[in-house]
Amino acid sequence: MVKGEIIIVGDEILSGEVQDTNSFELAKQLSSAGFFIERITVVGDEQKEIVDVLLTAIKKADFIILTGGLGPTWDDKTVKAVAQALNRPLEINKEAYQHLKACLAKHGKPFLPSHEKMVLLPAGSKPLGLAFHACGFKLIFDEKPLYFLPGVPKQMNQILKAQVLPDLNIIFPNISILYKKTLRIFGISETEVSNKISSLLASFPEIKVSSLPCFPEVHLFLRANKKEDLDKLVKEIKTILGNDIFGEDTETMPEVVGKLLLKKGYHLSVAESLTGGLIGHLITSVSGSSNYFDRGVVTYSNQAKIELLGVPKEIVNKYGPVSEKTARYMAEGVKKLAKSDIGIAVTGYAGPTAGPEAEVGTVFIGLATPTKIEVTEWHFNGDRSEIKMLAAMTALDKLRRYLIL
Amino acid sequence: MVKGEIIIVGDEILSGEVQDTNSFELAKQLSSAGFFIERITVVGDEQKEIVDVLLTAIKKADFIILTGGLGPTWDDKTVKAVAQALNRPLEINKEAYQHLKACLAKHGKPFLPSHEKMVLLPAGSKPLGLAFHACGFKLIFDEKPLYFLPGVPKQMNQILKAQVLPDLNIIFPNISILYKKTLRIFGISETEVSNKISSLLASFPEIKVSSLPCFPEVHLFLRANKKEDLDKLVKEIKTILGNDIFGEDTETMPEVVGKLLLKKGYHLSVAESLTGGLIGHLITSVSGSSNYFDRGVVTYSNQAKIELLGVPKEIVNKYGPVSEKTARYMAEGVKKLAKSDIGIAVTGYAGPTAGPEAEVGTVFIGLATPTKIEVTEWHFNGDRSEIKMLAAMTALDKLRRYLIL
């Protein structure tokens, strides 16, 4: 078993100002790759503390990944601490220097003394992440690989995937690869998922299964040593959960909906009230969405619903903006306005206040298809942002379930 | 300064199956109460590891809070580890025993041998959380208070608030409350912020300042023992960074923009192309946004820009959808359509593909005010979701800078 340790550096984490997400991401990806994480330590931007925890970790771990404290500002102490702990003098790293100089030159800027700190690394370091304009570095000490990555989650993640994991796989070639599958579920709770599949899981004791609510979805993680076992269990879970599973592994709801729209050759338009543009944002998060989405309207006020979507004034006045009737006219109106095949409309109260006709959390979702208009009523729990997200995702899920029929 | 350490026990965290939220909650609440967290360590359900980290922490910390591994199942090792580390034999705790027996009796159940483990605590323990049916415990060792809490976040949080924090306040009555301030910055990079204020910070050595890029913003965290010092530094940083600071503490950009719109009595409308609804979503994330926002349009296609916003066909054809001219007509068009005081328009290429007239990352932001129309051209770097977010936030920031003049 190859044991690794994770060290996170950052005052802002110890003071509770920022939640550390890097250790979770690292633990998840390293475990998936077959490595065992023995300890995670968070320390502040204090040279003495970083030295102390680094020296303790080196004694026990086969490899170490440290993130944070690498930036160009005064509060970043990691590089100095590493130099001190490992007794490696700081020197200008040639590879990092050439790269930074070339980058600056491309933008017509000179290499200034203030840039020097950015390429000053402990002797023997191999820079990491140059391709992403983020400088981490790797060192071998006591025959153990030590990786120092920037604390910015996105940069950390890119370097982890592109350089650290491949490097670890070369250094430790014989770890047992696990076969994995993530099933993404929407529309039923984690408890319902558990109730439906727990007896099935009992007959696959050798497969590790865990479920996690990833708001507003539920994810099932499956890990097996044998691919055949995994495939068999996945097939049986799919039989039980059916269309409540919307995607696998990294597939998102907007991607799944987009693929289905493309397949059917349908164009979509959306009329959003309480979601305020969130559905349009989710749909256009997918590259190529212009092939099936050309417009949407955010009709936050009654007047906007009447003017832009042609919802009759008397309907809004009689039934209120949050009503089955209004949702129906909105869906029909946006479909007509956009000359699209499908129109989605969402109206509701996200809170904290509501109107006389409905409570906070009440949402009507209208779906106008080439042949009919359907409206469903929902009652969501949560704060403003949760209700918006639940409404947007439920609208997309409703469309997905219509498209797969 | 009273220093605490946090220890989190749980295999599921090291394997990346569950994200630890307890350490964040603990750090936040303890820091707010004036305590300083020096280290957070996550270890697995291994007796040896728990003993090791506990003994290391006791040497340095004034108090320790450990969560997890307290349940009645086979994988819970904390109680045994504590007994071993502190050399305190396990014995049936009378208070916990009486409580559990009474609870069971209330439900007509007998006290079984299997219940014994639940009330077996290291000698000298004081049970915690009995009121919440969750058994944690407190021990004094080496004159230091050590708190052992259940890992279930809700139980942990209840015991922390009801028992641990009040107890710490009695034991350490004279802790200096830290005065804190977060300054939220948009429009300049972390390096630029650092260059501008680093010499100022040098003259406030007693104030702890850290900066963090919170995409797409930069946050400055300031912590001081004296309120006067903090106020003085904040004032001086504000003089230097000026309007690049958009908010303080938990204020978000949409909140700040919303307050300014309300103050001026202006109504806003938005025409979104590449942002796809994100600006509307951000604006309507603020409760009460219906007071200044009544509609938006997502005009993803050329046809939508022409039909909904009245952008002349010849303009789109001649200059392309991603152009200064098109942005200008979009901003003017949405302002007219909504009869609003202000219209914002955003058009650009989020990638990975672009049109012939502009590259990926090129964005035009139009701002139509009661007196004029201004368009600015931007070139953003990043992936699709980053470019969308940068465009949306830059549009809101442009509006903010206009409104504060």
Short mmCIF file of N, CA and C in Angstrom, two decimals, chain B residues 125-180:
data_model
loop_
_atom_site.label_atom_id
_atom_site.label_comp_id
_atom_site.label_asym_id
_atom_site.label_seq_id
_atom_site.Cartn_x
_atom_site.Cartn_y
_atom_site.Cartn_z
N SER B 125 -14.16 11.40 32.69
CA SER B 125 -14.85 12.11 31.59
C SER B 125 -16.14 12.74 32.09
N LYS B 126 -16.45 13.86 31.48
CA LYS B 126 -17.75 14.50 31.69
C LYS B 126 -18.52 14.35 30.38
N PRO B 127 -19.66 13.66 30.38
CA PRO B 127 -20.39 13.49 29.11
C PRO B 127 -20.89 14.81 28.56
N LEU B 128 -20.92 14.90 27.24
CA LEU B 128 -21.41 16.10 26.56
C LEU B 128 -22.54 15.70 25.61
N GLY B 129 -23.49 16.57 25.43
CA GLY B 129 -24.50 16.35 24.40
C GLY B 129 -25.59 15.38 24.77
N LEU B 130 -25.72 15.06 26.05
CA LEU B 130 -26.77 14.12 26.45
C LEU B 130 -28.14 14.65 26.05
N ALA B 131 -28.30 15.97 26.16
CA ALA B 131 -29.60 16.59 25.82
C ALA B 131 -29.96 16.33 24.37
N PHE B 132 -28.96 16.12 23.53
CA PHE B 132 -29.23 15.89 22.09
C PHE B 132 -29.13 14.41 21.74
N HIS B 133 -29.11 13.53 22.74
CA HIS B 133 -28.97 12.09 22.50
C HIS B 133 -27.68 11.77 21.76
N ALA B 134 -26.68 12.59 21.94
CA ALA B 134 -25.40 12.31 21.29
C ALA B 134 -24.35 12.38 22.39
N CYS B 135 -23.56 11.35 22.51
CA CYS B 135 -22.63 11.35 23.62
C CYS B 135 -21.22 11.72 23.19
N GLY B 136 -20.85 12.90 23.53
CA GLY B 136 -19.45 13.30 23.46
C GLY B 136 -18.94 13.33 24.88
N PHE B 137 -17.70 13.75 25.06
CA PHE B 137 -17.21 13.89 26.44
C PHE B 137 -16.07 14.88 26.52
N LYS B 138 -15.86 15.37 27.74
CA LYS B 138 -14.79 16.31 28.00
C LYS B 138 -13.86 15.72 29.04
N LEU B 139 -12.58 15.98 28.87
CA LEU B 139 -11.58 15.54 29.84
C LEU B 139 -10.63 16.69 30.12
N ILE B 140 -10.15 16.77 31.34
CA ILE B 140 -9.06 17.71 31.62
C ILE B 140 -7.78 16.90 31.70
N PHE B 141 -6.78 17.28 30.91
CA PHE B 141 -5.51 16.55 30.94
C PHE B 141 -4.40 17.59 30.90
N ASP B 142 -3.47 17.50 31.85
CA ASP B 142 -2.38 18.46 31.84
C ASP B 142 -2.94 19.89 31.97
N GLU B 143 -4.04 20.01 32.72
CA GLU B 143 -4.75 21.28 32.92
C GLU B 143 -5.36 21.85 31.64
N LYS B 144 -5.39 21.03 30.60
CA LYS B 144 -5.97 21.51 29.34
C LYS B 144 -7.31 20.82 29.06
N PRO B 145 -8.31 21.59 28.63
CA PRO B 145 -9.58 20.94 28.30
C PRO B 145 -9.53 20.28 26.92
N LEU B 146 -9.99 19.04 26.90
CA LEU B 146 -10.05 18.30 25.64
C LEU B 146 -11.51 17.91 25.41
N TYR B 147 -12.04 18.22 24.23
CA TYR B 147 -13.43 17.94 23.93
C TYR B 147 -13.52 16.91 22.82
N PHE B 148 -14.32 15.87 23.04
CA PHE B 148 -14.50 14.82 22.05
C PHE B 148 -15.96 14.81 21.62
N LEU B 149 -16.20 15.15 20.35
CA LEU B 149 -17.57 15.34 19.89
C LEU B 149 -17.93 14.37 18.77
N PRO B 150 -19.22 14.06 18.65
CA PRO B 150 -19.62 13.17 17.54
C PRO B 150 -19.34 13.82 16.19
N GLY B 151 -19.13 13.00 15.16
CA GLY B 151 -18.78 13.53 13.85
C GLY B 151 -19.97 14.00 13.03
N VAL B 152 -21.17 13.61 13.39
CA VAL B 152 -22.37 14.05 12.65
C VAL B 152 -22.46 15.57 12.78
N PRO B 153 -22.38 16.29 11.65
CA PRO B 153 -22.24 17.75 11.72
C PRO B 153 -23.27 18.45 12.58
N LYS B 154 -24.51 18.03 12.49
CA LYS B 154 -25.56 18.70 13.24
C LYS B 154 -25.37 18.54 14.76
N GLN B 155 -25.04 17.31 15.18
CA GLN B 155 -24.82 17.05 16.61
C GLN B 155 -23.59 17.81 17.09
N MET B 156 -22.53 17.73 16.29
CA MET B 156 -21.29 18.43 16.63
C MET B 156 -21.57 19.91 16.87
N ASN B 157 -22.30 20.48 15.94
CA ASN B 157 -22.59 21.91 15.99
C ASN B 157 -23.42 22.29 17.22
N GLN B 158 -24.40 21.45 17.55
CA GLN B 158 -25.24 21.73 18.71
C GLN B 158 -24.43 21.71 20.01
N ILE B 159 -23.59 20.69 20.14
CA ILE B 159 -22.80 20.58 21.37
C ILE B 159 -21.76 21.70 21.44
N LEU B 160 -21.19 22.05 20.28
CA LEU B 160 -20.22 23.14 20.23
C LEU B 160 -20.84 24.42 20.79
N LYS B 161 -22.02 24.75 20.29
CA LYS B 161 -22.67 26.00 20.69
C LYS B 161 -23.18 25.96 22.11
N ALA B 162 -23.79 24.84 22.49
CA ALA B 162 -24.46 24.77 23.79
C ALA B 162 -23.49 24.51 24.93
N GLN B 163 -22.39 23.80 24.67
CA GLN B 163 -21.53 23.40 25.79
C GLN B 163 -20.06 23.80 25.63
N VAL B 164 -19.48 23.56 24.45
CA VAL B 164 -18.04 23.76 24.33
C VAL B 164 -17.67 25.25 24.38
N LEU B 165 -18.33 26.06 23.54
CA LEU B 165 -17.98 27.48 23.53
C LEU B 165 -18.22 28.15 24.89
N PRO B 166 -19.37 27.91 25.54
CA PRO B 166 -19.55 28.50 26.88
C PRO B 166 -18.48 28.03 27.87
N ASP B 167 -18.11 26.76 27.78
CA ASP B 167 -17.10 26.22 28.69
C ASP B 167 -15.74 26.87 28.44
N LEU B 168 -15.37 27.02 27.17
CA LEU B 168 -14.09 27.66 26.83
C LEU B 168 -14.06 29.10 27.32
N ASN B 169 -15.20 29.77 27.23
CA ASN B 169 -15.25 31.15 27.68
C ASN B 169 -15.06 31.28 29.19
N ILE B 170 -15.46 30.25 29.94
CA ILE B 170 -15.24 30.26 31.40
C ILE B 170 -13.77 29.96 31.71
N ILE B 171 -13.22 28.98 30.99
CA ILE B 171 -11.83 28.57 31.25
C ILE B 171 -10.84 29.66 30.82
N PHE B 172 -11.12 30.31 29.70
CA PHE B 172 -10.23 31.37 29.20
C PHE B 172 -11.02 32.68 29.15
N PRO B 173 -11.18 33.32 30.33
CA PRO B 173 -12.08 34.49 30.36
C PRO B 173 -11.48 35.72 29.68
N ASN B 174 -10.16 35.78 29.58
CA ASN B 174 -9.56 37.03 29.12
C ASN B 174 -9.04 37.01 27.69
N ILE B 175 -9.66 36.22 26.83
CA ILE B 175 -9.14 36.20 25.47
C ILE B 175 -9.50 37.48 24.77
N SER B 176 -8.55 37.92 23.98
CA SER B 176 -8.80 39.15 23.24
C SER B 176 -9.62 38.81 22.01
N ILE B 177 -10.73 39.47 21.90
CA ILE B 177 -11.55 39.29 20.71
C ILE B 177 -10.78 39.86 19.52
N LEU B 178 -10.76 39.11 18.45
CA LEU B 178 -10.10 39.61 17.25
C LEU B 178 -11.09 40.46 16.46
N TYR B 179 -10.61 41.57 15.97
CA TYR B 179 -11.44 42.37 15.09
C TYR B 179 -11.09 42.01 13.66
N LYS B 180 -12.13 41.73 12.89
CA LYS B 180 -11.89 41.22 11.54
C LYS B 180 -12.58 42.06 10.49
#
